[in-house]
Amino acid sequence: MSSSLGISKQNSSLGISGDLFSVKMASGAWQEQLMNAKITCLNQDNKLKAHFQIDASTEMAEEYDARNGLLLLRKWRRKSTLGGAPRVWDYEIGEDALKSVASADLPGGNSLDLYESNSNPICVARNTKDNFEWRIRNLTYPLDIYDVTVNTEENKIIVRTSNKKYFKKLSVPEMDRLTLKLNPSNLRFAHSNNTLVVHYRKPAEVLEHEKKVYAKLKSLPAAGDAAGGAPGDCAQQ
């Protein structure tokens, strides 16, 4: 599996790139910005939910499994360029469960439309303890049809098929935000049950960053019942 290295270009005062979630800063600056953000937390149903007000126009929300500290969901919302109401949430890790349920419950017998839309490839980014993970559903080709590499110019993972039926660029926003280059040797992929699963092993810098952020959240004075009782709030002004 041939691969190469690279770093992406960025373009705003906050370091927001053309990719919605990618932020490039001097080493340590992203972690410092998170630590200094206004943070509110909620312990509920075995989940630690955290909201970060990054600046006046940028919000980030995360959900962790409170039993093991694993990040389950990360989403972003930014105000429009005209300063209006915030846009809808965009998901970096995980997916909008309510939207999926709403689509499945559409009235009027829209099963054909739903089937057609669900037959297209659907890519969802997930997180594991040691890997960034992407699951691309509805890909029926055998394993030897896929070529998964690292792009040199853009610092992205490229997924393509030899039959030219599928092509996708996968960003790794946390690597961009921490100014880390992708290493081809950390890349793995597999195929099963019509799903292509791509793994990128997290480097030590990412693991250390995740550890510090979660420790920060756990240190805030929360009083909720993580087993599903009355929720508790923690806040850092």
PDB file of C-alpha atoms in Angstrom:
ATOM      1  CA  MET A   1       0.000   0.000   0.000  1.00  0.00           C
ATOM      2  CA  SER A   2       1.746   3.135  -1.239  1.00  0.00           C
ATOM      3  CA  SER A   3       1.346   6.375   0.741  1.00  0.00           C
ATOM      4  CA  SER A   4       2.940   9.772   1.220  1.00  0.00           C
ATOM      5  CA  LEU A   5       3.119  12.647   3.669  1.00  0.00           C
ATOM      6  CA  GLY A   6       1.857  16.204   3.692  1.00  0.00           C
ATOM      7  CA  ILE A   7       0.200  19.099   5.534  1.00  0.00           C
ATOM      8  CA  SER A   8      -2.911  21.044   4.614  1.00  0.00           C
ATOM      9  CA  LYS A   9      -3.306  24.744   3.885  1.00  0.00           C
ATOM     10  CA  GLN A  10      -5.384  26.863   6.272  1.00  0.00           C
ATOM     11  CA  ASN A  11      -7.093  30.196   5.848  1.00  0.00           C
ATOM     12  CA  SER A  12      -8.621  32.150   8.711  1.00  0.00           C
ATOM     13  CA  SER A  13      -7.810  34.057  11.873  1.00  0.00           C
ATOM     14  CA  LEU A  14      -8.912  31.101  13.992  1.00  0.00           C
ATOM     15  CA  GLY A  15      -7.047  28.691  11.777  1.00  0.00           C
ATOM     16  CA  ILE A  16     -10.247  27.237  10.328  1.00  0.00           C
ATOM     17  CA  SER A  17      -9.378  25.625   7.030  1.00  0.00           C
ATOM     18  CA  GLY A  18     -11.491  24.863   4.020  1.00  0.00           C
ATOM     19  CA  ASP A  19     -12.333  21.686   5.915  1.00  0.00           C
ATOM     20  CA  LEU A  20     -15.023  22.452   8.447  1.00  0.00           C
ATOM     21  CA  PHE A  21     -13.277  20.961  11.472  1.00  0.00           C
ATOM     22  CA  SER A  22      -9.582  21.383  10.682  1.00  0.00           C
ATOM     23  CA  VAL A  23      -7.645  23.954  12.646  1.00  0.00           C
ATOM     24  CA  LYS A  24      -3.920  24.519  12.308  1.00  0.00           C
ATOM     25  CA  MET A  25      -2.026  26.416  15.009  1.00  0.00           C
ATOM     26  CA  ALA A  26       1.363  26.623  16.596  1.00  0.00           C
ATOM     27  CA  SER A  27       2.210  23.552  18.636  1.00  0.00           C
ATOM     28  CA  GLY A  28       0.162  23.501  21.848  1.00  0.00           C
ATOM     29  CA  ALA A  29      -2.086  26.411  20.837  1.00  0.00           C
ATOM     30  CA  TRP A  30      -5.177  24.262  20.197  1.00  0.00           C
ATOM     31  CA  GLN A  31      -4.947  22.577  23.585  1.00  0.00           C
ATOM     32  CA  GLU A  32      -4.453  25.968  25.241  1.00  0.00           C
ATOM     33  CA  GLN A  33      -7.510  27.354  23.474  1.00  0.00           C
ATOM     34  CA  LEU A  34      -9.622  24.430  24.667  1.00  0.00           C
ATOM     35  CA  MET A  35      -8.403  24.792  28.235  1.00  0.00           C
ATOM     36  CA  ASN A  36      -9.273  28.496  28.197  1.00  0.00           C
ATOM     37  CA  ALA A  37     -12.700  28.071  26.595  1.00  0.00           C
ATOM     38  CA  LYS A  38     -15.942  28.531  28.496  1.00  0.00           C
ATOM     39  CA  ILE A  39     -16.895  24.948  29.320  1.00  0.00           C
ATOM     40  CA  THR A  40     -20.204  23.604  30.570  1.00  0.00           C
ATOM     41  CA  CYS A  41     -20.766  19.934  31.331  1.00  0.00           C
ATOM     42  CA  LEU A  42     -23.581  17.517  31.955  1.00  0.00           C
ATOM     43  CA  ASN A  43     -23.340  14.054  33.540  1.00  0.00           C
ATOM     44  CA  GLN A  44     -26.278  11.973  32.372  1.00  0.00           C
ATOM     45  CA  ASP A  45     -27.035   8.377  31.352  1.00  0.00           C
ATOM     46  CA  ASN A  46     -23.429   7.194  31.710  1.00  0.00           C
ATOM     47  CA  LYS A  47     -22.247  10.009  29.452  1.00  0.00           C
ATOM     48  CA  LEU A  48     -20.171  13.091  30.132  1.00  0.00           C
ATOM     49  CA  LYS A  49     -21.408  15.809  27.795  1.00  0.00           C
ATOM     50  CA  ALA A  50     -19.254  18.902  27.376  1.00  0.00           C
ATOM     51  CA  HIS A  51     -19.918  22.168  25.555  1.00  0.00           C
ATOM     52  CA  PHE A  52     -17.010  24.438  24.610  1.00  0.00           C
ATOM     53  CA  GLN A  53     -17.576  28.068  23.661  1.00  0.00           C
ATOM     54  CA  ILE A  54     -14.348  28.439  21.687  1.00  0.00           C
ATOM     55  CA  ASP A  55     -14.941  32.085  20.795  1.00  0.00           C
ATOM     56  CA  ALA A  56     -17.866  34.412  20.091  1.00  0.00           C
ATOM     57  CA  SER A  57     -18.862  32.529  16.955  1.00  0.00           C
ATOM     58  CA  THR A  58     -17.625  28.942  17.418  1.00  0.00           C
ATOM     59  CA  GLU A  59     -19.059  26.156  19.595  1.00  0.00           C
ATOM     60  CA  MET A  60     -17.906  22.576  20.004  1.00  0.00           C
ATOM     61  CA  ALA A  61     -19.818  19.839  21.831  1.00  0.00           C
ATOM     62  CA  GLU A  62     -18.530  16.418  22.855  1.00  0.00           C
ATOM     63  CA  GLU A  63     -19.945  13.280  24.459  1.00  0.00           C
ATOM     64  CA  TYR A  64     -17.830  10.728  26.339  1.00  0.00           C
ATOM     65  CA  ASP A  65     -18.590   7.326  27.757  1.00  0.00           C
ATOM     66  CA  ALA A  66     -18.314   8.177  31.452  1.00  0.00           C
ATOM     67  CA  ARG A  67     -17.277   4.608  32.274  1.00  0.00           C
ATOM     68  CA  ASN A  68     -14.074   4.580  30.226  1.00  0.00           C
ATOM     69  CA  GLY A  69     -13.545   8.136  28.941  1.00  0.00           C
ATOM     70  CA  LEU A  70     -13.963   7.190  25.276  1.00  0.00           C
ATOM     71  CA  LEU A  71     -15.037  10.045  23.011  1.00  0.00           C
ATOM     72  CA  LEU A  72     -18.319   9.086  21.312  1.00  0.00           C
ATOM     73  CA  LEU A  73     -19.331  12.270  19.531  1.00  0.00           C
ATOM     74  CA  ARG A  74     -17.903  15.641  18.529  1.00  0.00           C
ATOM     75  CA  LYS A  75     -19.858  18.309  16.672  1.00  0.00           C
ATOM     76  CA  TRP A  76     -19.370  21.963  15.741  1.00  0.00           C
ATOM     77  CA  ARG A  77     -21.576  24.973  15.181  1.00  0.00           C
ATOM     78  CA  ARG A  78     -20.566  28.399  13.909  1.00  0.00           C
ATOM     79  CA  LYS A  79     -22.478  31.613  13.380  1.00  0.00           C
ATOM     80  CA  SER A  80     -22.945  32.712   9.817  1.00  0.00           C
ATOM     81  CA  THR A  81     -20.504  35.186   8.300  1.00  0.00           C
ATOM     82  CA  LEU A  82     -23.205  37.866   8.652  1.00  0.00           C
ATOM     83  CA  GLY A  83     -23.399  37.294  12.403  1.00  0.00           C
ATOM     84  CA  GLY A  84     -26.844  35.704  12.400  1.00  0.00           C
ATOM     85  CA  ALA A  85     -28.147  32.707  14.307  1.00  0.00           C
ATOM     86  CA  PRO A  86     -25.771  29.726  14.598  1.00  0.00           C
ATOM     87  CA  ARG A  87     -25.884  27.170  11.832  1.00  0.00           C
ATOM     88  CA  VAL A  88     -26.994  23.608  12.432  1.00  0.00           C
ATOM     89  CA  TRP A  89     -24.563  21.235  14.136  1.00  0.00           C
ATOM     90  CA  ASP A  90     -21.973  19.601  11.888  1.00  0.00           C
ATOM     91  CA  TYR A  91     -20.650  16.243  13.061  1.00  0.00           C
ATOM     92  CA  GLU A  92     -16.913  15.526  13.123  1.00  0.00           C
ATOM     93  CA  ILE A  93     -17.238  12.237  15.040  1.00  0.00           C
ATOM     94  CA  GLY A  94     -20.431  10.224  15.275  1.00  0.00           C
ATOM     95  CA  GLU A  95     -23.743  11.081  13.633  1.00  0.00           C
ATOM     96  CA  ASP A  96     -27.069  12.727  14.381  1.00  0.00           C
ATOM     97  CA  ALA A  97     -29.147   9.897  15.854  1.00  0.00           C
ATOM     98  CA  LEU A  98     -32.324  11.987  15.946  1.00  0.00           C
ATOM     99  CA  LYS A  99     -32.054  12.757  12.244  1.00  0.00           C
ATOM    100  CA  SER A 100     -31.657   9.066  11.455  1.00  0.00           C
ATOM    101  CA  VAL A 101     -34.714   8.188  13.524  1.00  0.00           C
ATOM    102  CA  ALA A 102     -36.733  10.987  11.921  1.00  0.00           C
ATOM    103  CA  SER A 103     -35.855   9.749   8.426  1.00  0.00           C
ATOM    104  CA  ALA A 104     -36.874   6.205   9.305  1.00  0.00           C
ATOM    105  CA  ASP A 105     -40.216   7.419  10.669  1.00  0.00           C
ATOM    106  CA  LEU A 106     -41.230   9.561   7.679  1.00  0.00           C
ATOM    107  CA  PRO A 107     -45.006   9.318   7.081  1.00  0.00           C
ATOM    108  CA  GLY A 108     -46.627   8.611   3.739  1.00  0.00           C
ATOM    109  CA  GLY A 109     -44.906   5.391   2.783  1.00  0.00           C
ATOM    110  CA  ASN A 110     -41.557   6.825   1.690  1.00  0.00           C
ATOM    111  CA  SER A 111     -39.817   3.468   1.965  1.00  0.00           C
ATOM    112  CA  LEU A 112     -38.636   3.564  -1.667  1.00  0.00           C
ATOM    113  CA  ASP A 113     -37.030   6.993  -1.286  1.00  0.00           C
ATOM    114  CA  LEU A 114     -35.434   5.897   1.975  1.00  0.00           C
ATOM    115  CA  TYR A 115     -34.121   2.710   0.381  1.00  0.00           C
ATOM    116  CA  GLU A 116     -32.620   4.607  -2.545  1.00  0.00           C
ATOM    117  CA  SER A 117     -30.850   7.118  -0.328  1.00  0.00           C
ATOM    118  CA  ASN A 118     -29.580   4.363   1.954  1.00  0.00           C
ATOM    119  CA  SER A 119     -28.126   2.470  -0.993  1.00  0.00           C
ATOM    120  CA  ASN A 120     -25.551   5.215  -1.544  1.00  0.00           C
ATOM    121  CA  PRO A 121     -22.211   5.046   0.305  1.00  0.00           C
ATOM    122  CA  ILE A 122     -22.461   6.626   3.752  1.00  0.00           C
ATOM    123  CA  CYS A 123     -19.279   7.620   5.599  1.00  0.00           C
ATOM    124  CA  VAL A 124     -19.293   8.102   9.370  1.00  0.00           C
ATOM    125  CA  ALA A 125     -16.204   9.026  11.384  1.00  0.00           C
ATOM    126  CA  ARG A 126     -15.838   7.256  14.722  1.00  0.00           C
ATOM    127  CA  ASN A 127     -13.327   7.154  17.539  1.00  0.00           C
ATOM    128  CA  THR A 128     -11.697   4.270  19.374  1.00  0.00           C
ATOM    129  CA  LYS A 129      -9.159   4.235  22.168  1.00  0.00           C
ATOM    130  CA  ASP A 130      -6.189   3.857  19.825  1.00  0.00           C
ATOM    131  CA  ASN A 131      -7.502   4.762  16.369  1.00  0.00           C
ATOM    132  CA  PHE A 132      -9.367   7.282  14.287  1.00  0.00           C
ATOM    133  CA  GLU A 133     -11.937   5.243  12.393  1.00  0.00           C
ATOM    134  CA  TRP A 134     -14.160   5.730   9.365  1.00  0.00           C
ATOM    135  CA  ARG A 135     -16.925   3.326   8.375  1.00  0.00           C
ATOM    136  CA  ILE A 136     -18.127   3.659   4.792  1.00  0.00           C
ATOM    137  CA  ARG A 137     -21.318   1.666   4.408  1.00  0.00           C
ATOM    138  CA  ASN A 138     -22.905   0.364   1.205  1.00  0.00           C
ATOM    139  CA  LEU A 139     -19.632  -0.444  -0.552  1.00  0.00           C
ATOM    140  CA  THR A 140     -20.096  -3.886  -2.061  1.00  0.00           C
ATOM    141  CA  TYR A 141     -16.761  -4.362  -3.860  1.00  0.00           C
ATOM    142  CA  PRO A 142     -14.216  -6.930  -2.636  1.00  0.00           C
ATOM    143  CA  LEU A 143     -11.195  -5.814  -0.642  1.00  0.00           C
ATOM    144  CA  ASP A 144      -8.722  -5.922  -3.532  1.00  0.00           C
ATOM    145  CA  ILE A 145     -10.687  -3.206  -5.378  1.00  0.00           C
ATOM    146  CA  TYR A 146      -9.882  -0.540  -2.742  1.00  0.00           C
ATOM    147  CA  ASP A 147      -6.771   1.622  -2.592  1.00  0.00           C
ATOM    148  CA  VAL A 148      -6.349   3.633   0.619  1.00  0.00           C
ATOM    149  CA  THR A 149      -3.395   6.028   0.822  1.00  0.00           C
ATOM    150  CA  VAL A 150      -2.165   9.273   2.390  1.00  0.00           C
ATOM    151  CA  ASN A 151      -2.095  12.342   0.154  1.00  0.00           C
ATOM    152  CA  THR A 152       1.120  14.353   0.270  1.00  0.00           C
ATOM    153  CA  GLU A 153      -0.219  17.788  -0.514  1.00  0.00           C
ATOM    154  CA  GLU A 154      -3.352  17.821   1.589  1.00  0.00           C
ATOM    155  CA  ASN A 155      -2.537  15.619   4.584  1.00  0.00           C
ATOM    156  CA  LYS A 156      -5.649  13.570   3.929  1.00  0.00           C
ATOM    157  CA  ILE A 157      -6.499   9.904   3.545  1.00  0.00           C
ATOM    158  CA  ILE A 158      -7.638   9.042   0.038  1.00  0.00           C
ATOM    159  CA  VAL A 159     -10.051   6.184  -0.627  1.00  0.00           C
ATOM    160  CA  ARG A 160     -10.514   5.088  -4.228  1.00  0.00           C
ATOM    161  CA  THR A 161     -11.556   1.994  -6.126  1.00  0.00           C
ATOM    162  CA  SER A 162      -9.738   0.530  -9.110  1.00  0.00           C
ATOM    163  CA  ASN A 163     -13.039   0.365 -11.012  1.00  0.00           C
ATOM    164  CA  LYS A 164     -13.389   4.170 -10.558  1.00  0.00           C
ATOM    165  CA  LYS A 165     -16.794   3.795  -8.912  1.00  0.00           C
ATOM    166  CA  TYR A 166     -15.884   5.463  -5.615  1.00  0.00           C
ATOM    167  CA  PHE A 167     -13.513   8.230  -4.499  1.00  0.00           C
ATOM    168  CA  LYS A 168     -13.377  10.085  -1.193  1.00  0.00           C
ATOM    169  CA  LYS A 169     -10.970  12.268   0.785  1.00  0.00           C
ATOM    170  CA  LEU A 170     -10.940  11.696   4.551  1.00  0.00           C
ATOM    171  CA  SER A 171      -9.709  14.525   6.738  1.00  0.00           C
ATOM    172  CA  VAL A 172      -8.166  13.880  10.151  1.00  0.00           C
ATOM    173  CA  PRO A 173      -9.060  17.170  11.884  1.00  0.00           C
ATOM    174  CA  GLU A 174      -7.377  16.410  15.209  1.00  0.00           C
ATOM    175  CA  MET A 175      -4.088  15.799  13.426  1.00  0.00           C
ATOM    176  CA  ASP A 176      -4.447  19.123  11.604  1.00  0.00           C
ATOM    177  CA  ARG A 177      -5.318  20.998  14.780  1.00  0.00           C
ATOM    178  CA  LEU A 178      -2.232  19.577  16.500  1.00  0.00           C
ATOM    179  CA  THR A 179      -0.085  20.286  13.411  1.00  0.00           C
ATOM    180  CA  LEU A 180       0.808  16.614  12.968  1.00  0.00           C
ATOM    181  CA  LYS A 181       1.604  14.937   9.663  1.00  0.00           C
ATOM    182  CA  LEU A 182      -0.021  11.680   8.694  1.00  0.00           C
ATOM    183  CA  ASN A 183       2.249   8.639   8.768  1.00  0.00           C
ATOM    184  CA  PRO A 184       1.415   6.019   6.113  1.00  0.00           C
ATOM    185  CA  SER A 185       2.519   3.194   8.411  1.00  0.00           C
ATOM    186  CA  ASN A 186      -0.370   4.034  10.782  1.00  0.00           C
ATOM    187  CA  LEU A 187      -2.997   3.396   8.101  1.00  0.00           C
ATOM    188  CA  ARG A 188      -5.022   0.161   7.884  1.00  0.00           C
ATOM    189  CA  PHE A 189      -8.275  -0.855   6.225  1.00  0.00           C
ATOM    190  CA  ALA A 190     -10.584  -3.849   6.000  1.00  0.00           C
ATOM    191  CA  HIS A 191     -13.860  -4.762   4.336  1.00  0.00           C
ATOM    192  CA  SER A 192     -16.765  -6.773   5.689  1.00  0.00           C
ATOM    193  CA  ASN A 193     -20.569  -6.807   5.354  1.00  0.00           C
ATOM    194  CA  ASN A 194     -20.532  -4.180   2.579  1.00  0.00           C
ATOM    195  CA  THR A 195     -18.636  -1.771   4.822  1.00  0.00           C
ATOM    196  CA  LEU A 196     -15.118  -0.449   4.312  1.00  0.00           C
ATOM    197  CA  VAL A 197     -13.456   0.274   7.663  1.00  0.00           C
ATOM    198  CA  VAL A 198     -10.445   2.595   7.665  1.00  0.00           C
ATOM    199  CA  HIS A 199      -8.237   2.919  10.750  1.00  0.00           C
ATOM    200  CA  TYR A 200      -5.511   5.445  11.434  1.00  0.00           C
ATOM    201  CA  ARG A 201      -3.517   4.683  14.578  1.00  0.00           C
ATOM    202  CA  LYS A 202      -3.284   7.706  16.858  1.00  0.00           C
ATOM    203  CA  PRO A 203       0.242   8.965  17.536  1.00  0.00           C
ATOM    204  CA  ALA A 204       1.433   9.572  21.087  1.00  0.00           C
ATOM    205  CA  GLU A 205       0.801  13.329  20.777  1.00  0.00           C
ATOM    206  CA  VAL A 206      -2.898  12.768  20.117  1.00  0.00           C
ATOM    207  CA  LEU A 207      -3.265  10.274  22.968  1.00  0.00           C
ATOM    208  CA  GLU A 208      -1.613  12.709  25.368  1.00  0.00           C
ATOM    209  CA  HIS A 209      -3.826  15.559  24.177  1.00  0.00           C
ATOM    210  CA  GLU A 210      -6.978  13.474  24.652  1.00  0.00           C
ATOM    211  CA  LYS A 211      -5.848  12.464  28.121  1.00  0.00           C
ATOM    212  CA  LYS A 212      -5.302  16.081  29.188  1.00  0.00           C
ATOM    213  CA  VAL A 213      -8.629  17.319  27.799  1.00  0.00           C
ATOM    214  CA  TYR A 214     -10.627  14.552  29.487  1.00  0.00           C
ATOM    215  CA  ALA A 215      -8.773  15.100  32.764  1.00  0.00           C
ATOM    216  CA  LYS A 216      -9.712  18.776  32.535  1.00  0.00           C
ATOM    217  CA  LEU A 217     -13.389  17.922  32.070  1.00  0.00           C
ATOM    218  CA  LYS A 218     -13.320  15.434  34.947  1.00  0.00           C
ATOM    219  CA  SER A 219     -11.735  18.038  37.207  1.00  0.00           C
ATOM    220  CA  LEU A 220     -14.637  20.447  36.821  1.00  0.00           C
ATOM    221  CA  PRO A 221     -17.164  20.332  39.700  1.00  0.00           C
ATOM    222  CA  ALA A 222     -19.961  18.167  38.287  1.00  0.00           C
ATOM    223  CA  ALA A 223     -22.719  16.844  40.540  1.00  0.00           C
ATOM    224  CA  GLY A 224     -24.798  14.664  38.217  1.00  0.00           C
ATOM    225  CA  ASP A 225     -25.777  11.049  38.389  1.00  0.00           C
ATOM    226  CA  ALA A 226     -23.896   9.326  35.554  1.00  0.00           C
ATOM    227  CA  ALA A 227     -26.171   6.292  35.947  1.00  0.00           C
ATOM    228  CA  GLY A 228     -29.219   8.216  34.743  1.00  0.00           C
ATOM    229  CA  GLY A 229     -30.537  10.165  37.728  1.00  0.00           C
ATOM    230  CA  ALA A 230     -30.759  13.934  38.052  1.00  0.00           C
ATOM    231  CA  PRO A 231     -28.284  15.563  35.685  1.00  0.00           C
ATOM    232  CA  GLY A 232     -25.532  17.718  37.094  1.00  0.00           C
ATOM    233  CA  ASP A 233     -23.753  20.692  35.564  1.00  0.00           C
ATOM    234  CA  CYS A 234     -20.174  21.810  35.743  1.00  0.00           C
ATOM    235  CA  ALA A 235     -18.882  25.076  34.401  1.00  0.00           C
ATOM    236  CA  GLN A 236     -15.660  26.923  33.760  1.00  0.00           C
ATOM    237  CA  GLN A 237     -16.171  30.599  33.050  1.00  0.00           C
TER     238      GLN A 237
END
